[in-house]
Short mmCIF file of C-alpha atoms and ligand atoms in Angstrom, two decimals:
data_model
loop_
_atom_site.label_atom_id
_atom_site.label_comp_id
_atom_site.label_asym_id
_atom_site.label_seq_id
_atom_site.Cartn_x
_atom_site.Cartn_y
_atom_site.Cartn_z
CA MET A 1 7.30 29.05 1.52
CA ARG A 2 6.32 31.52 4.26
CA ASN A 3 4.88 30.12 7.43
CA ILE A 4 1.15 30.65 7.00
CA PRO A 5 -1.00 30.35 10.15
CA THR A 6 -3.24 27.28 10.17
CA ALA A 7 -6.24 29.52 10.90
CA THR A 8 -5.52 31.44 7.69
CA VAL A 9 -5.44 28.22 5.67
CA SER A 10 -8.79 27.20 7.24
CA ARG A 11 -10.30 30.57 6.34
CA LEU A 12 -9.01 30.34 2.76
CA VAL A 13 -10.94 27.08 2.45
CA THR A 14 -14.05 28.94 3.68
CA TYR A 15 -13.49 31.85 1.25
CA LEU A 16 -13.12 29.36 -1.57
CA ARG A 17 -16.46 27.73 -0.73
CA ILE A 18 -18.12 31.18 -0.63
CA LEU A 19 -16.57 32.09 -3.99
CA ALA A 20 -17.83 28.82 -5.49
CA ASP A 21 -21.35 29.70 -4.32
CA LEU A 22 -21.01 33.22 -5.75
CA GLU A 23 -19.79 31.88 -9.08
CA GLU A 24 -22.66 29.39 -9.13
CA ALA A 25 -25.02 32.35 -8.62
CA GLU A 26 -23.21 34.12 -11.54
CA VAL A 27 -21.94 36.92 -9.32
CA LYS A 28 -18.91 38.46 -11.06
CA ARG A 29 -17.37 40.65 -8.37
CA THR A 30 -17.13 40.60 -4.60
CA SER A 31 -15.49 42.54 -1.79
CA SER A 32 -13.67 41.85 1.44
CA ASP A 33 -16.81 43.12 3.25
CA LEU A 34 -19.02 40.55 1.56
CA LEU A 35 -16.54 37.69 2.02
CA ALA A 36 -16.14 38.75 5.65
CA GLU A 37 -19.86 38.74 6.28
CA GLU A 38 -20.31 35.29 4.76
CA ALA A 39 -17.26 33.88 6.56
CA GLN A 40 -18.20 35.60 9.84
CA VAL A 41 -14.85 37.33 10.21
CA SER A 42 -13.79 40.98 9.79
CA ALA A 43 -13.00 42.52 6.41
CA PHE A 44 -9.57 43.34 7.82
CA GLN A 45 -9.06 39.63 8.48
CA VAL A 46 -10.01 38.75 4.89
CA ARG A 47 -7.56 41.30 3.49
CA LYS A 48 -4.82 40.14 5.88
CA ASP A 49 -5.34 36.48 4.95
CA LEU A 50 -5.16 37.23 1.23
CA ALA A 51 -2.19 39.59 1.64
CA TYR A 52 0.01 36.63 2.62
CA PHE A 53 -0.18 35.52 -1.00
CA GLY A 54 -0.11 38.77 -2.95
CA ARG A 55 -2.54 41.38 -4.20
CA PHE A 56 -5.77 40.11 -5.67
CA GLY A 57 -8.19 43.01 -5.62
CA THR A 58 -8.38 46.59 -6.74
CA ARG A 59 -9.04 49.24 -4.13
CA GLY A 60 -12.67 50.30 -4.45
CA ALA A 61 -13.48 47.69 -7.12
CA GLY A 62 -13.10 44.57 -4.97
CA TYR A 63 -12.24 41.16 -6.36
CA SER A 64 -13.13 39.35 -9.54
CA VAL A 65 -14.93 36.21 -8.32
CA PRO A 66 -13.54 33.78 -10.96
CA THR A 67 -9.99 35.17 -10.64
CA LEU A 68 -9.91 35.03 -6.85
CA ARG A 69 -11.45 31.57 -6.92
CA ARG A 70 -8.81 30.38 -9.39
CA GLU A 71 -6.03 31.93 -7.27
CA LEU A 72 -7.31 30.36 -4.06
CA ARG A 73 -7.54 26.96 -5.75
CA ARG A 74 -3.93 27.38 -6.86
CA ILE A 75 -2.77 28.50 -3.41
CA LEU A 76 -4.58 25.61 -1.73
CA GLY A 77 -3.18 23.01 -4.13
CA LEU A 78 -6.60 22.22 -5.52
CA THR A 79 -5.77 22.49 -9.21
CA ARG A 80 -5.03 18.77 -9.43
CA PRO A 81 -6.84 15.71 -8.15
CA TRP A 82 -5.55 14.01 -4.99
CA ASN A 83 -5.71 10.25 -4.64
CA VAL A 84 -7.05 9.01 -1.34
CA ALA A 85 -7.14 5.69 0.54
CA ILE A 86 -8.92 4.57 3.69
CA MET A 87 -7.00 2.72 6.41
CA GLY A 88 -9.47 0.80 8.56
CA MET A 89 -12.73 -0.34 6.97
CA GLY A 90 -14.86 -0.62 10.09
CA ARG A 91 -18.05 1.36 10.65
CA LEU A 92 -16.46 4.75 10.00
CA GLY A 93 -14.23 3.61 7.12
CA GLN A 94 -17.22 2.06 5.38
CA ALA A 95 -19.33 5.18 5.89
CA LEU A 96 -16.53 7.28 4.39
CA ALA A 97 -16.25 4.90 1.44
CA ASP A 98 -20.00 5.25 0.89
CA TYR A 99 -19.83 9.03 0.70
CA PRO A 100 -20.39 9.75 -2.99
CA ASN A 101 -19.08 13.31 -3.28
CA PHE A 102 -15.31 13.23 -2.72
CA ASP A 103 -14.74 13.25 -6.49
CA GLN A 104 -16.66 16.49 -6.76
CA TYR A 105 -13.83 18.10 -4.77
CA ASP A 106 -11.15 16.27 -6.77
CA PHE A 107 -10.35 13.79 -3.98
CA ILE A 108 -10.39 10.41 -5.65
CA LEU A 109 -10.92 7.37 -3.46
CA LYS A 110 -8.66 4.67 -4.89
CA ALA A 111 -8.41 1.88 -2.33
CA SER A 112 -8.93 0.83 1.23
CA PHE A 113 -6.98 -1.34 3.65
CA ASP A 114 -7.84 -3.40 6.68
CA ALA A 115 -6.03 -5.77 9.01
CA ASP A 116 -9.05 -8.05 9.31
CA PRO A 117 -8.89 -10.93 6.77
CA ALA A 118 -12.71 -11.11 6.86
CA LYS A 119 -12.90 -7.63 5.31
CA VAL A 120 -10.09 -8.05 2.79
CA GLY A 121 -11.28 -8.85 -0.73
CA ARG A 122 -14.63 -7.14 -0.25
CA HIS A 123 -15.78 -4.23 -2.40
CA ILE A 124 -17.32 -1.53 -0.23
CA GLY A 125 -18.70 1.82 -1.40
CA GLY A 126 -16.90 1.59 -4.72
CA VAL A 127 -13.47 0.56 -3.40
CA ASP A 128 -11.71 -2.74 -2.93
CA VAL A 129 -10.43 -3.65 0.53
CA TYR A 130 -6.79 -4.77 0.47
CA PRO A 131 -4.64 -6.34 3.17
CA VAL A 132 -2.27 -3.97 4.95
CA ASP A 133 0.60 -6.03 3.50
CA GLU A 134 -0.25 -4.61 0.07
CA LEU A 135 -0.05 -1.00 1.24
CA ASP A 136 3.34 -0.19 -0.33
CA ALA A 137 2.45 -1.73 -3.68
CA ARG A 138 -0.99 -0.12 -3.95
CA VAL A 139 0.09 3.31 -2.75
CA SER A 140 2.74 3.51 -5.43
CA GLU A 141 0.57 1.85 -8.07
CA TRP A 142 -2.16 4.48 -7.67
CA ALA A 143 0.01 7.36 -6.51
CA ILE A 144 -2.02 7.74 -3.34
CA ASP A 145 -1.26 10.99 -1.52
CA ILE A 146 -3.70 11.08 1.38
CA ALA A 147 -5.14 8.53 3.81
CA PHE A 148 -8.17 8.62 6.04
CA LEU A 149 -7.03 6.92 9.23
CA ALA A 150 -10.06 5.13 10.70
CA VAL A 151 -8.54 2.42 12.91
CA PRO A 152 -9.05 2.12 16.69
CA ALA A 153 -6.94 4.58 18.70
CA PRO A 154 -4.46 1.97 20.05
CA ALA A 155 -3.63 0.93 16.47
CA ALA A 156 -3.40 4.47 15.07
CA GLN A 157 0.30 5.26 15.57
CA ASP A 158 1.45 1.98 14.08
CA ALA A 159 -0.99 2.29 11.17
CA ALA A 160 0.18 5.88 10.55
CA GLU A 161 3.79 4.74 10.43
CA ARG A 162 2.91 2.11 7.86
CA LEU A 163 1.11 4.72 5.77
CA VAL A 164 4.10 7.06 5.93
CA ALA A 165 6.52 4.25 5.06
CA ALA A 166 4.36 3.50 2.02
CA GLY A 167 4.70 7.11 0.84
CA ILE A 168 1.56 8.80 2.17
CA ARG A 169 2.20 12.44 3.12
CA GLY A 170 -1.22 13.56 4.33
CA ILE A 171 -3.31 11.84 7.01
CA LEU A 172 -6.84 12.78 8.01
CA ASN A 173 -6.85 11.23 11.46
CA PHE A 174 -10.24 10.13 12.80
CA ALA A 175 -8.77 8.14 15.69
CA PRO A 176 -9.09 10.02 18.99
CA THR A 177 -5.38 10.09 19.69
CA VAL A 178 -2.39 12.20 18.78
CA ILE A 179 -0.13 10.60 16.22
CA THR A 180 3.47 11.58 15.58
CA VAL A 181 4.78 11.77 12.04
CA PRO A 182 8.10 12.82 10.52
CA GLU A 183 8.66 16.27 9.08
CA GLY A 184 7.11 16.69 5.66
CA VAL A 185 4.08 14.57 6.60
CA PHE A 186 0.91 16.38 7.64
CA VAL A 187 -1.85 15.22 9.97
CA GLU A 188 -5.28 16.80 10.23
CA PRO A 189 -7.29 15.55 13.21
CA VAL A 190 -11.04 15.11 12.83
CA ASP A 191 -12.75 14.59 16.12
CA PHE A 192 -16.49 15.06 16.27
CA VAL A 193 -16.67 13.75 19.81
CA ALA A 194 -14.43 16.67 20.80
CA GLY A 195 -16.96 18.91 19.03
CA LEU A 196 -19.76 17.37 21.09
CA LYS A 197 -17.80 18.01 24.28
CA ARG A 198 -17.29 21.66 23.32
CA LEU A 199 -21.04 21.93 22.69
CA ALA A 200 -21.75 20.39 26.10
CA TYR A 201 -19.47 23.01 27.65
CA TYR A 202 -21.27 25.89 25.92
CA LEU A 203 -24.74 24.49 26.61
CA GLN A 204 -23.91 23.95 30.24
CA GLY A 205 -22.56 27.52 30.34
CA SER A 206 -25.74 29.01 28.85
CA GLY A 207 -27.86 26.82 31.16
CA GLU A 208 -26.00 28.29 34.10
CA LYS A 209 -26.50 31.82 32.80
CA ALA A 210 -30.25 31.23 32.40
CA THR A 211 -30.45 29.90 35.94
CA LEU A 212 -28.52 32.87 37.29
CA GLY A 213 -30.67 35.30 35.33
CA ALA A 214 -33.94 33.71 36.47
P1 NAD B 301 -14.37 -0.22 13.99
O1 NAD B 301 -13.89 -1.05 15.12
O2 NAD B 301 -15.73 -0.45 13.45
O3 NAD B 301 -13.34 -0.33 12.76
C1 NAD B 301 -11.94 -0.28 12.89
C2 NAD B 301 -11.37 -1.04 11.71
O4 NAD B 301 -9.95 -0.87 11.74
C3 NAD B 301 -11.65 -2.53 11.74
O5 NAD B 301 -12.16 -2.93 10.48
C4 NAD B 301 -10.30 -3.16 12.04
O6 NAD B 301 -10.15 -4.43 11.44
C5 NAD B 301 -9.36 -2.13 11.42
N1 NAD B 301 -8.02 -2.14 11.97
C6 NAD B 301 -7.62 -2.31 13.25
N2 NAD B 301 -6.30 -2.19 13.35
C7 NAD B 301 -5.83 -1.95 12.11
C8 NAD B 301 -4.55 -1.73 11.57
N3 NAD B 301 -3.46 -1.72 12.34
N4 NAD B 301 -4.43 -1.53 10.26
C9 NAD B 301 -5.54 -1.53 9.45
N5 NAD B 301 -6.77 -1.75 9.91
C10 NAD B 301 -6.93 -1.94 11.22
O7 NAD B 301 -14.20 1.28 14.47
P2 NAD B 301 -15.00 2.58 13.94
O8 NAD B 301 -16.23 2.77 14.72
O9 NAD B 301 -15.08 2.54 12.44
O10 NAD B 301 -14.01 3.74 14.37
C11 NAD B 301 -12.76 3.84 13.73
C12 NAD B 301 -11.93 4.93 14.38
O11 NAD B 301 -12.58 6.16 14.17
C13 NAD B 301 -11.80 4.78 15.90
O12 NAD B 301 -10.53 5.25 16.28
C14 NAD B 301 -12.89 5.67 16.44
O13 NAD B 301 -12.63 6.13 17.74
C15 NAD B 301 -12.83 6.76 15.42
N6 NAD B 301 -14.03 7.55 15.29
C16 NAD B 301 -13.82 8.81 15.12
C17 NAD B 301 -14.86 9.64 14.97
C18 NAD B 301 -14.51 11.06 14.77
O14 NAD B 301 -15.29 11.97 14.92
N7 NAD B 301 -13.32 11.33 14.40
C19 NAD B 301 -16.15 9.19 14.96
C20 NAD B 301 -16.34 7.86 15.12
C21 NAD B 301 -15.26 7.02 15.26
#
């Protein structure tokens, strides 16, 4: 497979969401201009992103919404459900387990794991909490592909290694630390505190501008 820039993959996810909204609104055709406007990128960028995967539109006539949506789902690997587990059922893990809409996107929460015996055996947000010792057995039993990693940062690398050893190939890492995984395993960091810090930077910047302009 060609090396596709991560930013392109992120934008494809955005285009797919826009196409889903268009289809919901029964819009049959769209254009790179319209997708660009909704995604807040240039039309050139939209065409370039799509061109990595082939030709989807007709010059002048744009794109068929259902066809492009189907193609993007295929490209993104979203034509099948993905089984998910949560590692670490603390405050964040429990909040994730309580989120009711993963299924809507074909991400099926199958199980959760925790090192704390007081949490094991409980049923939280529709999933059972298993001991980490049962990771291998449960991951293969339910063909779990992806894990949400929601353990404290100092435990994250070790927990990730256990997930990988059990056969997990995708980790959504909520712990504020970089984890190292072997080739063929993918980590997506999710760090909303980093987002807050970026906001603080921008707000401080605009505050400064206002002061200077006053
Ligand atoms: P928490 O202390 O409430 O829960 C952590 C859970 O992990 C506990 O239940 C603990 O028993 C379990 N655990 C510890 N070591 C483990 C291991 N080796 N294997 C399995 N389970 C283990 O913490 P929290 O508030 O839920 O936060 C969880 C993680 O998410 C932390 O790393 C925190 O910094 C991070 N966090 C991230 C964001 C974000 O935006 N990404 C937001 C909040 C919290």
